């Protein structure tokens, strides 16, 4: 399969008629890991939710394509089947639905109705992914996210990603609330999929996770725009100087108005 | 089949017209029953319907309901298994020989009046009559329909299980409103003598001719669970949209007796269900499980009343339902622990999930407690399916209908898992699946 390309062009998004994203342009290709960093409330999660088609986010201008297909014209389930995955910052709890049953239904939604995944094959894949993520096997029989700790929910998102094998994964604050060991496990999950057919858009507030992932592009988002892009060094500079430095630079150049 | 011709509506049915109808159509019955019918007819004509805007039984909705229908219906086709009851009669496959030998009586109630008059006379109407009126009770809503049934019942199951007899196989009953029928007034009398055990599975269905006019089911089920007896009652209601249904169920439970109500409510245009359980002896137990699912313009009202009248009595009600389309539901549970019912234990849980913004659901729990040394708890909720939950499931590639199906499955699984009969659980899941896709 060809290398995936997620292309975001001049994306404007509003929530309840309030503009949140004010022209975001970004391209993520297979084999690449992009990190979008920025202070809280600058639109990072809005970007992630918009890509996945959450009904609360209205696109007012711009385009998003995956391999040339218009993502914005697709419902969330069609986007997922086209190869997009979003690890959510706050995954929903779904009572009465086990993680295993949900995952099997999600895999089967990608297959012809007459050819569901054989149970044994599914179980093997699930077991293998759970071993990789150092998860208790009982986990799969618990109701989806119900009563899970923050860390368990994040691991469960990565578990789903491993089984659904997306072409582009958006990881929204996958590292927040995790200790270093848990971050390493999450990074191991992402690494397991890395290759020319898999690209990552990592949304984070912190620099820590960047140590464990092959991040090659760093973008800084402030007030609904990407104001600075660079390589890993940019993240280190940001860590050293803080977001105030970006704001000050913006003010000086006049582009922040 | 001959079509019913003349129809009298509820608004037009006065005491005289009901009396004339009874005199014409219920001949040859013992005088005590004829008298009881006439008394009930007068009550039915004079009792008022609730005026409350939220009640599915409120007056203006029922004025046009057909109550007296002429016509000579055909005798029902024989059922494959168990009992079939229609406007035209009662058909049953033969009772197992072992049951007959053990003294089990299972007849059409209309025949039981002649074959076991003392038993019928002793019990008929006595469970409904146990429901307190006033004095902390919730009122007499539906009394009009209970009286209509008492005046007009035709066929129904009479089941008597002698002491210590345990029926391993369930008694299955199908009530069918055939396309030629406008009304159906079935009546069931179930007497489980001391330490006996019995299970009943009822199904309520209708044939729906195209453009069917409004029709009425008014049913009464009375249960008497003797000392140490165990009664398990299951019912799946699957009536078509032309049928408005009013169903009264009442049970009296003696010392250490156990009554279990298990209901799946899926059909009918308007459904008003009322259930009363009197825990009359120490250690008596009442357990209720209700699954309901309404869509389109269906209206479902369900009221469960439990009286704890003896020490160490226990009740546990769990109702969960789904409302879609423009459907409306109101679930009311009233548990009354009377003075002297020490050590009693009562739980209520009523939850409704709304799948559409035009669906409405109400849950009204209430506990009335006149005794100190008791445990009582209730939980009630009615809320929409969360947009973020559906989005989450869809974001993994599940089409919206599949996402809804998963949420509904997850929501209903705990209540359906509580149904004691495998066969009933399967039927209920099948109905749920169908309703999701309707």
XYZ file of C-alpha atoms in Angstrom:
695
model
C 0.000 0.000 0.000
C 1.178 3.474 -0.810
C 2.529 5.873 1.760
C -0.355 7.740 3.388
C -0.599 11.525 3.169
C -2.756 13.571 5.517
C -2.995 17.107 4.155
C -4.536 19.907 6.222
C -4.942 23.161 4.301
C -5.847 26.503 5.872
C -8.275 24.844 8.282
C -10.684 27.154 10.106
C -12.910 25.700 12.809
C -15.521 27.164 15.135
C -17.283 25.827 18.210
C -20.658 27.405 18.952
C -19.742 30.088 16.377
C -16.550 30.947 18.266
C -13.495 30.634 15.992
C -11.011 28.153 17.474
C -8.732 27.238 14.600
C -7.728 30.150 12.386
C -5.957 28.642 9.430
C -3.942 25.512 10.148
C -1.809 24.014 7.398
C 0.090 20.799 8.010
C 1.036 17.670 6.071
C 1.773 14.320 7.700
C 3.136 11.476 5.595
C 3.807 7.826 6.284
C 7.023 7.290 8.182
C 6.866 10.729 9.799
C 6.138 11.732 13.362
C 4.889 15.298 13.798
C 4.467 16.841 17.213
C 2.072 19.733 17.695
C 2.899 21.522 20.914
C 1.454 24.541 22.584
C -0.062 25.968 25.722
C -3.487 24.839 26.913
C -6.483 26.255 25.104
C -4.773 27.020 21.806
C -6.806 24.585 19.721
C -4.690 21.409 19.760
C -7.512 19.143 20.845
C -9.912 20.978 18.543
C -7.618 20.076 15.671
C -7.664 16.411 16.694
C -11.439 16.292 17.168
C -12.060 18.101 13.888
C -9.893 15.627 12.004
C -12.030 12.803 13.424
C -15.295 14.636 12.669
C -16.720 15.335 16.129
C -20.095 16.999 15.468
C -19.369 19.841 17.879
C -16.621 21.278 15.665
C -17.791 23.181 12.583
C -15.321 23.615 9.763
C -15.763 27.127 8.398
C -12.971 27.084 5.805
C -10.115 24.977 4.499
C -9.708 21.345 3.558
C -8.440 18.058 4.928
C -7.601 15.126 2.703
C -6.256 11.653 3.338
C -4.551 10.258 0.241
C -6.442 12.839 -1.772
C -9.870 11.835 -0.388
C -11.924 14.648 1.155
C -12.041 13.675 4.837
C -14.385 16.501 5.769
C -17.119 15.022 3.574
C -16.939 11.735 5.465
C -18.624 10.632 8.668
C -16.328 9.691 11.549
C -16.723 5.967 10.926
C -15.814 6.368 7.236
C -12.735 8.419 8.208
C -11.694 5.616 10.525
C -12.172 3.009 7.839
C -10.145 5.182 5.466
C -7.232 4.769 7.876
C -7.442 7.627 10.375
C -7.196 6.953 14.100
C -7.591 9.306 17.024
C -6.372 8.356 20.477
C -8.616 10.581 22.533
C -7.574 12.687 25.458
C -10.700 11.669 27.384
C -11.997 8.362 26.021
C -15.676 7.627 26.718
C -16.755 4.941 29.160
C -19.185 2.495 27.609
C -21.003 0.355 30.120
C -21.914 -3.211 29.289
C -19.617 -3.452 26.251
C -16.384 -5.340 26.796
C -13.194 -4.013 25.279
C -12.751 -7.293 23.377
C -16.249 -7.274 21.888
C -15.914 -3.651 20.901
C -12.585 -4.238 19.205
C -13.893 -7.233 17.325
C -16.865 -5.185 16.095
C -14.489 -2.397 15.041
C -12.257 -4.820 13.129
C -15.268 -6.431 11.471
C -16.540 -3.021 10.397
C -13.447 -2.939 8.147
C -14.115 -6.336 6.641
C -16.832 -7.649 4.322
C -19.936 -8.637 6.270
C -19.548 -12.223 5.082
C -15.962 -12.460 6.306
C -15.704 -11.568 9.993
C -12.352 -12.089 11.670
C -12.048 -15.660 13.010
C -12.282 -15.646 16.789
C -8.958 -17.421 17.284
C -7.124 -15.022 15.020
C -8.669 -12.074 16.851
C -7.771 -13.510 20.261
C -4.181 -14.087 19.178
C -3.819 -10.536 17.883
C -5.374 -9.156 21.028
C -3.161 -11.218 23.312
C -0.051 -10.209 21.446
C -0.893 -6.509 21.563
C -1.730 -6.702 25.254
C 1.551 -8.430 25.983
C 3.405 -5.689 24.149
C 1.612 -3.040 26.197
C 2.138 -4.984 29.436
C -1.587 -5.178 30.067
C -3.380 -7.671 32.289
C -5.274 -10.128 30.012
C -8.442 -9.662 32.108
C -8.503 -6.122 30.860
C -10.086 -7.196 27.559
C -13.138 -8.529 29.374
C -13.797 -5.371 31.314
C -16.343 -2.889 30.064
C -14.806 -0.360 27.722
C -12.999 2.254 29.836
C -15.508 1.847 32.658
C -13.736 2.445 35.926
C -10.350 2.518 34.182
C -7.639 4.717 35.635
C -6.318 7.522 33.450
C -3.274 5.434 32.559
C -5.384 2.371 31.723
C -7.527 4.436 29.388
C -4.450 5.711 27.535
C -3.078 2.203 27.196
C -6.445 1.055 25.943
C -6.336 3.716 23.233
C -2.956 2.419 22.080
C -4.250 -1.144 22.238
C -7.078 -0.170 19.897
C -4.593 1.520 17.585
C -2.450 -1.618 17.417
C -5.409 -3.794 16.495
C -6.996 -1.401 14.026
C -3.666 -0.627 12.267
C -4.453 2.886 11.024
C -2.436 4.659 8.338
C -2.384 7.981 10.182
C -2.746 8.160 13.972
C -3.527 11.337 15.851
C -2.491 10.962 19.483
C -4.136 13.646 21.584
C -2.274 14.180 24.852
C -1.567 10.483 25.052
C 1.166 11.275 27.579
C -0.727 13.503 29.979
C -1.163 12.026 33.415
C 1.255 9.166 32.708
C 4.413 8.356 34.614
C 7.633 7.682 32.734
C 7.166 3.900 32.705
C 3.701 4.245 31.221
C 4.964 6.746 28.648
C 7.615 4.224 27.607
C 4.953 1.554 27.143
C 2.814 3.879 25.052
C 5.854 4.817 22.957
C 6.625 1.139 22.458
C 3.121 0.666 21.084
C 3.558 3.510 18.622
C 7.014 2.261 17.603
C 5.519 -1.148 16.831
C 3.558 0.371 13.950
C 6.248 2.734 12.667
C 7.135 2.391 9.015
C 6.486 4.023 5.655
C 2.778 3.110 5.819
C 2.158 4.755 9.177
C 2.349 8.411 10.130
C 1.773 10.077 13.502
C 0.434 13.432 14.537
C 1.317 13.741 18.194
C -0.422 16.424 20.185
C 1.212 17.203 23.479
C 1.729 19.787 26.119
C 4.944 18.248 27.391
C 8.330 17.467 25.945
C 8.952 14.228 27.814
C 7.358 11.852 25.316
C 9.481 13.260 22.482
C 12.491 11.419 23.961
C 10.861 8.087 23.304
C 9.486 8.662 19.820
C 11.250 9.386 16.515
C 9.787 12.858 16.206
C 11.085 14.630 13.108
C 8.834 17.679 12.910
C 7.766 19.984 15.717
C 5.042 22.604 15.315
C 4.118 25.204 17.869
C 0.485 26.193 18.023
C -0.709 29.392 19.611
C -4.178 30.890 19.401
C -5.480 28.562 16.676
C -2.485 28.811 14.363
C 0.804 27.030 13.856
C 3.240 29.844 14.473
C 6.554 28.049 14.271
C 7.746 24.784 12.775
C 11.098 23.063 12.979
C 12.876 19.858 13.881
C 13.448 18.269 17.301
C 15.688 21.160 18.278
C 12.669 23.433 18.332
C 11.152 21.360 21.115
C 14.324 21.673 23.141
C 14.416 25.408 22.581
C 10.800 25.612 23.670
C 11.559 23.589 26.782
C 14.393 25.945 27.657
C 12.655 29.224 26.906
C 8.940 28.481 27.532
C 5.866 29.516 25.574
C 6.323 33.167 26.541
C 9.320 33.203 24.249
C 7.123 32.208 21.296
C 4.558 34.835 22.196
C 7.239 37.505 22.519
C 8.686 36.558 19.130
C 5.251 36.701 17.598
C 4.569 40.131 19.026
C 7.938 41.382 17.781
C 7.367 40.115 14.248
C 3.806 41.396 14.212
C 2.459 38.097 12.929
C 0.577 37.368 16.111
C -2.029 40.033 15.457
C -64.035 -14.533 9.757
C -66.869 -12.200 10.448
C -65.905 -8.596 11.002
C -66.974 -6.958 14.242
C -69.644 -4.504 13.323
C -71.075 -2.317 16.067
C -68.517 -0.670 18.353
C -69.181 1.420 21.451
C -66.389 3.730 22.579
C -65.307 4.367 26.148
C -66.954 7.783 26.174
C -70.250 6.292 24.983
C -70.225 3.241 27.236
C -72.579 4.139 30.058
C -73.848 1.807 32.786
C -76.924 0.863 30.763
C -75.042 -0.063 27.597
C -72.509 -2.145 29.524
C -75.323 -3.871 31.444
C -77.139 -4.643 28.190
C -73.946 -5.966 26.640
C -73.268 -8.209 29.652
C -76.860 -9.471 29.680
C -76.658 -10.364 26.001
C -73.206 -11.885 25.777
C -72.532 -13.511 29.164
C -75.495 -15.828 29.617
C -75.557 -19.088 31.537
C -73.074 -18.012 34.190
C -73.620 -18.524 37.916
C -75.622 -15.717 39.525
C -72.694 -14.514 41.712
C -70.602 -13.902 38.606
C -73.386 -12.182 36.702
C -73.905 -9.923 39.677
C -70.170 -9.209 39.935
C -70.076 -8.302 36.237
C -72.946 -5.857 36.593
C -71.389 -4.220 39.637
C -68.063 -3.879 37.841
C -69.838 -2.527 34.757
C -71.403 0.245 36.777
C -68.028 1.100 38.308
C -66.385 1.074 34.860
C -68.978 3.487 33.529
C -68.683 5.907 36.416
C -64.959 5.807 37.347
C -62.956 8.734 36.060
C -59.698 8.519 34.158
C -56.702 10.529 35.346
C -56.525 14.099 34.103
C -52.775 14.447 34.645
C -51.144 15.652 31.465
C -48.280 13.191 31.765
C -50.324 10.071 32.320
C -50.700 7.768 29.341
C -54.121 6.992 30.788
C -55.342 10.559 30.731
C -58.941 10.899 29.789
C -58.963 12.518 26.381
C -56.666 9.945 24.888
C -59.073 7.131 25.737
C -62.481 8.572 24.908
C -62.449 6.968 21.477
C -61.116 3.614 22.625
C -63.462 0.800 21.599
C -64.816 -1.083 24.605
C -67.954 -2.924 23.481
C -67.696 -4.722 20.163
C -70.293 -6.982 18.590
C -69.460 -9.815 16.254
C -69.113 -13.557 16.393
C -65.410 -14.364 16.365
C -64.043 -17.727 15.329
C -62.527 -20.212 17.747
C -58.717 -19.894 17.633
C -56.507 -22.293 15.754
C -54.876 -24.878 17.996
C -51.491 -23.773 19.343
C -48.380 -25.820 18.673
C -47.641 -25.808 22.353
C -49.337 -24.484 25.462
C -52.401 -22.271 25.430
C -53.763 -19.799 22.888
C -56.397 -17.253 23.786
C -58.277 -15.032 21.346
C -61.542 -13.170 21.300
C -63.110 -16.381 20.039
C -61.931 -18.687 22.772
C -59.294 -20.783 24.475
C -57.345 -23.643 22.926
C -54.764 -25.740 24.690
C -52.544 -28.712 24.009
C -53.162 -31.506 26.554
C -51.610 -31.088 29.977
C -48.745 -33.464 30.764
C -50.262 -36.580 32.349
C -48.041 -36.164 35.402
C -49.539 -32.748 36.087
C -53.085 -34.026 35.883
C -52.179 -36.916 38.163
C -50.688 -34.456 40.667
C -53.951 -32.533 40.751
C -52.926 -29.529 38.681
C -55.915 -27.717 37.229
C -55.387 -25.743 34.063
C -58.514 -24.595 32.258
C -60.128 -21.727 30.519
C -61.253 -19.467 33.360
C -64.699 -19.407 31.740
C -64.899 -23.182 32.256
C -63.307 -23.071 35.700
C -66.256 -21.006 36.852
C -68.341 -24.181 36.430
C -65.733 -26.838 37.157
C -64.185 -25.297 40.282
C -66.655 -22.599 41.323
C -65.512 -22.405 44.948
C -61.866 -21.830 44.046
C -62.679 -19.231 41.425
C -65.097 -17.417 43.660
C -62.610 -17.418 46.540
C -59.821 -15.852 44.516
C -61.233 -13.938 41.537
C -60.620 -10.219 41.989
C -59.025 -10.668 45.406
C -55.482 -9.725 44.397
C -56.569 -6.509 42.707
C -58.797 -5.744 45.650
C -55.822 -5.958 48.024
C -54.354 -2.792 46.583
C -54.941 -0.086 49.165
C -56.870 2.979 48.112
C -56.025 6.240 49.827
C -53.933 6.110 52.990
C -50.585 6.623 51.299
C -51.586 4.706 48.187
C -51.011 6.282 44.820
C -54.629 6.402 43.769
C -56.892 4.408 41.572
C -55.508 5.130 38.147
C -56.612 2.460 35.779
C -59.441 1.359 38.057
C -61.791 2.074 35.181
C -60.072 -0.498 32.995
C -59.743 -3.032 35.780
C -63.502 -2.702 36.255
C -64.084 -3.016 32.509
C -62.152 -6.255 32.536
C -64.061 -7.498 35.579
C -67.308 -6.814 33.738
C -66.299 -8.087 30.321
C -63.610 -10.773 30.659
C -64.246 -13.732 28.406
C -61.410 -16.199 28.332
C -58.227 -16.639 30.241
C -56.088 -19.056 32.129
C -57.128 -20.645 35.366
C -54.162 -22.461 36.862
C -54.155 -24.153 40.237
C -51.024 -25.899 41.515
C -51.612 -28.068 44.591
C -49.365 -28.006 47.661
C -45.751 -29.106 47.125
C -46.266 -29.752 43.421
C -43.381 -28.375 41.390
C -43.917 -27.836 37.701
C -40.599 -28.100 35.938
C -41.822 -27.030 32.498
C -43.289 -23.568 32.058
C -46.924 -23.025 31.116
C -46.921 -20.987 27.914
C -49.808 -18.741 26.952
C -50.292 -16.682 23.818
C -52.864 -13.905 23.706
C -53.614 -12.969 20.133
C -55.764 -10.122 18.880
C -56.733 -11.452 15.469
C -57.336 -9.078 12.606
C -61.120 -9.459 12.959
C -61.107 -8.555 16.670
C -61.572 -5.068 18.093
C -61.348 -5.872 21.782
C -59.792 -8.545 23.953
C -60.470 -8.930 27.664
C -58.405 -11.841 28.937
C -58.207 -12.717 32.599
C -55.724 -14.971 34.321
C -55.999 -16.509 37.757
C -52.907 -18.270 39.005
C -53.019 -20.016 42.355
C -49.825 -21.591 43.646
C -50.667 -23.455 46.806
C -48.145 -23.846 49.634
C -44.596 -24.860 48.681
C -45.519 -25.347 45.054
C -43.535 -24.003 42.162
C -44.747 -22.734 38.806
C -43.490 -20.726 35.843
C -45.619 -19.014 33.255
C -44.518 -17.455 29.981
C -47.078 -15.186 28.327
C -46.866 -13.593 24.921
C -49.134 -10.818 23.734
C -49.400 -10.472 19.951
C -51.783 -9.076 17.363
C -52.447 -9.424 13.683
C -52.331 -6.021 12.048
C -54.593 -5.652 9.033
C -53.734 -2.726 6.809
C -55.325 0.491 8.027
C -56.543 -1.227 11.199
C -58.831 0.874 13.353
C -57.994 1.430 16.978
C -58.297 -1.648 19.159
C -58.199 -2.405 22.862
C -56.584 -5.010 25.061
C -57.612 -4.845 28.686
C -56.019 -7.682 30.607
C -55.912 -8.686 34.250
C -53.524 -11.185 35.776
C -53.940 -12.191 39.397
C -51.441 -14.354 41.236
C -51.656 -15.967 44.651
C -48.389 -17.345 45.955
C -49.024 -19.464 49.030
C -46.639 -20.112 51.897
C -43.224 -21.022 50.552
C -44.538 -21.082 46.973
C -42.422 -19.835 44.098
C -44.082 -18.178 41.141
C -42.162 -16.981 38.157
C -44.208 -14.937 35.726
C -42.781 -13.898 32.356
C -44.520 -11.826 29.715
C -43.414 -10.470 26.372
C -45.723 -7.887 24.914
C -45.423 -7.459 21.190
C -48.767 -5.989 20.165
C -49.096 -4.012 16.964
C -49.478 -0.240 16.863
C -53.256 -0.353 16.368
C -53.690 -1.884 19.820
C -53.866 0.185 22.966
C -53.217 -1.987 25.968
C -54.080 -1.665 29.613
C -52.663 -4.504 31.675
C -53.156 -4.953 35.389
C -51.101 -7.477 37.266
C -51.474 -8.160 40.956
C -49.957 -10.707 43.300
C -50.404 -11.591 46.945
C -47.465 -13.358 48.453
C -47.765 -15.352 51.677
C -45.061 -16.239 54.217
C -41.724 -17.125 52.558
C -43.387 -17.084 49.160
C -41.526 -15.729 46.157
C -43.042 -13.812 43.297
C -40.961 -12.891 40.302
C -42.306 -10.612 37.576
C -40.334 -10.537 34.340
C -41.641 -8.274 31.625
C -40.552 -7.330 28.144
C -42.668 -4.476 26.811
C -42.096 -3.722 23.132
C -45.368 -3.195 21.316
C -48.778 -1.467 21.461
C -49.641 2.094 20.454
C -50.283 3.136 24.023
C -49.423 0.842 26.901
C -50.531 1.384 30.454
C -49.147 -1.320 32.689
C -49.827 -1.509 36.364
C -48.385 -4.032 38.732
C -49.162 -4.545 42.380
C -47.343 -6.885 44.744
C -48.507 -7.427 48.293
C -45.874 -9.041 50.491
C -48.262 -10.272 53.141
C -46.293 -12.868 55.091
C -42.920 -12.728 56.855
C -40.049 -13.442 54.507
C -42.162 -12.905 51.393
C -40.203 -11.756 48.350
C -41.081 -9.822 45.250
C -38.622 -9.446 42.408
C -39.386 -7.427 39.285
C -37.409 -7.125 36.091
C -38.702 -4.959 33.275
C -37.203 -4.335 29.847
C -38.999 -1.852 27.624
C -38.316 -0.321 24.237
C -40.514 2.244 22.528
C -40.102 3.920 19.168
C -42.095 5.949 16.636
C -45.113 7.415 18.470
C -45.418 4.705 21.126
C -46.376 5.638 24.639
C -45.587 3.446 27.590
C -46.644 3.996 31.132
C -45.652 1.501 33.731
C -46.412 1.657 37.427
C -45.200 -0.860 39.985
C -46.501 -0.781 43.508
C -45.073 -2.956 46.247
C -46.516 -3.238 49.721
C -44.332 -4.585 52.481
C -46.886 -5.661 55.042
C -44.794 -8.209 56.960
C -41.422 -8.479 58.645
C -38.324 -9.459 56.682
C -40.097 -9.075 53.366
C -37.913 -8.215 50.409
C -38.492 -6.450 47.132
C -36.179 -5.653 44.273
C -37.269 -3.836 41.135
C -35.001 -3.238 38.159
C -36.441 -1.591 35.059
C -34.475 -0.385 32.080
C -35.757 0.864 28.798
C -34.915 2.652 25.591
C -36.999 5.338 23.903
C -36.462 6.266 20.268
C -38.324 8.376 17.712
C -41.120 10.348 19.342
C -41.809 7.660 21.928
C -42.661 8.550 25.498
C -42.352 6.584 28.696
C -43.136 7.095 32.334
C -41.994 4.555 34.885
C -43.294 4.965 38.399
C -42.295 2.741 41.274
C -43.851 2.992 44.695
C -42.596 0.858 47.553
C -44.457 1.105 50.806
C -42.948 -0.419 53.927
C -45.696 -0.589 56.494
C -45.326 -0.321 60.225
C -44.370 -3.721 61.563
C -42.476 -4.800 58.444
C -39.245 -4.916 60.460
C -36.059 -6.046 58.776
C -37.552 -5.505 55.352
C -35.358 -4.800 52.407
C -36.454 -2.807 49.367
C -34.619 -1.735 46.234
C -35.781 0.146 43.165
C -33.826 0.995 40.079
C -35.387 2.579 36.988
C -33.322 3.873 34.105
C -34.243 5.033 30.628
C -31.995 5.808 27.691
C -33.269 8.186 25.018
C -31.908 7.690 21.523
C -33.543 10.631 19.830
C -34.005 14.269 20.791
C -37.772 13.914 20.346
C -38.125 10.955 22.717
C -39.276 11.644 26.274
C -38.815 9.579 29.380
C -39.675 10.017 32.981
C -38.701 7.941 35.993
C -40.453 8.502 39.270
C -39.177 6.483 42.201
C -40.770 6.629 45.583
C -40.329 4.973 48.930
C -42.862 5.308 51.727
C -41.432 4.018 54.960
C -43.376 3.631 58.181
C -40.921 1.349 59.961
C -37.459 2.102 61.368
C -35.513 -1.086 61.105
C -35.469 -1.480 57.332
C -33.188 -1.059 54.349
C -34.502 0.830 51.349
C -32.718 2.273 48.338
C -33.712 3.729 45.028
C -32.068 5.036 41.907
C -33.734 6.566 38.900
C -32.532 8.268 35.776
C -33.616 9.202 32.292
C -31.067 10.639 29.931
C -30.018 10.884 26.308
C -27.345 8.731 24.774
C -24.172 10.783 24.951
C -23.003 12.301 21.689
C -19.390 11.852 22.758
C -19.942 8.122 23.355
C -21.381 7.607 19.873
C -18.571 9.679 18.407
C -16.011 7.604 20.267
C -17.425 4.335 18.947
C -17.795 5.716 15.417
C -14.213 6.984 15.511
C -13.156 3.333 15.556
C -14.968 2.658 12.301
C -18.375 1.524 13.528
C -21.284 2.913 11.485
C -23.717 4.963 13.580
C -26.327 2.197 13.729
C -23.694 -0.210 15.055
C -22.528 2.330 17.612
C -26.115 2.782 18.794
C -26.565 -0.976 18.891
C -23.508 -1.386 21.106
C -24.624 1.336 23.495
C -28.125 -0.152 23.719
C -26.706 -3.640 24.239
C -24.452 -2.399 26.972
C -27.286 -0.520 28.618
C -29.801 -3.363 28.512
C -27.471 -6.310 29.178
C -27.596 -6.040 32.994
C -31.395 -6.058 33.079
C -31.826 -8.726 30.396
C -29.235 -10.902 32.129
C -31.513 -10.870 35.163
C -34.376 -12.550 33.303
C -34.539 -16.087 34.691
C -35.541 -17.963 31.509
C -33.047 -18.521 28.699
C -35.863 -18.704 26.178
C -37.309 -15.387 27.357
C -33.895 -13.726 27.284
C -33.414 -14.836 23.687
C -36.837 -13.525 22.694
C -36.161 -10.221 24.415
C -32.786 -9.773 22.696
C -34.427 -10.551 19.372
C -37.053 -7.847 19.986
C -34.370 -5.380 21.051
C -32.401 -6.019 17.861
C -35.513 -5.486 15.781
C -36.439 -2.284 17.579
C -32.944 -0.845 17.114
C -33.234 -1.306 13.366
C -36.859 -0.212 13.033
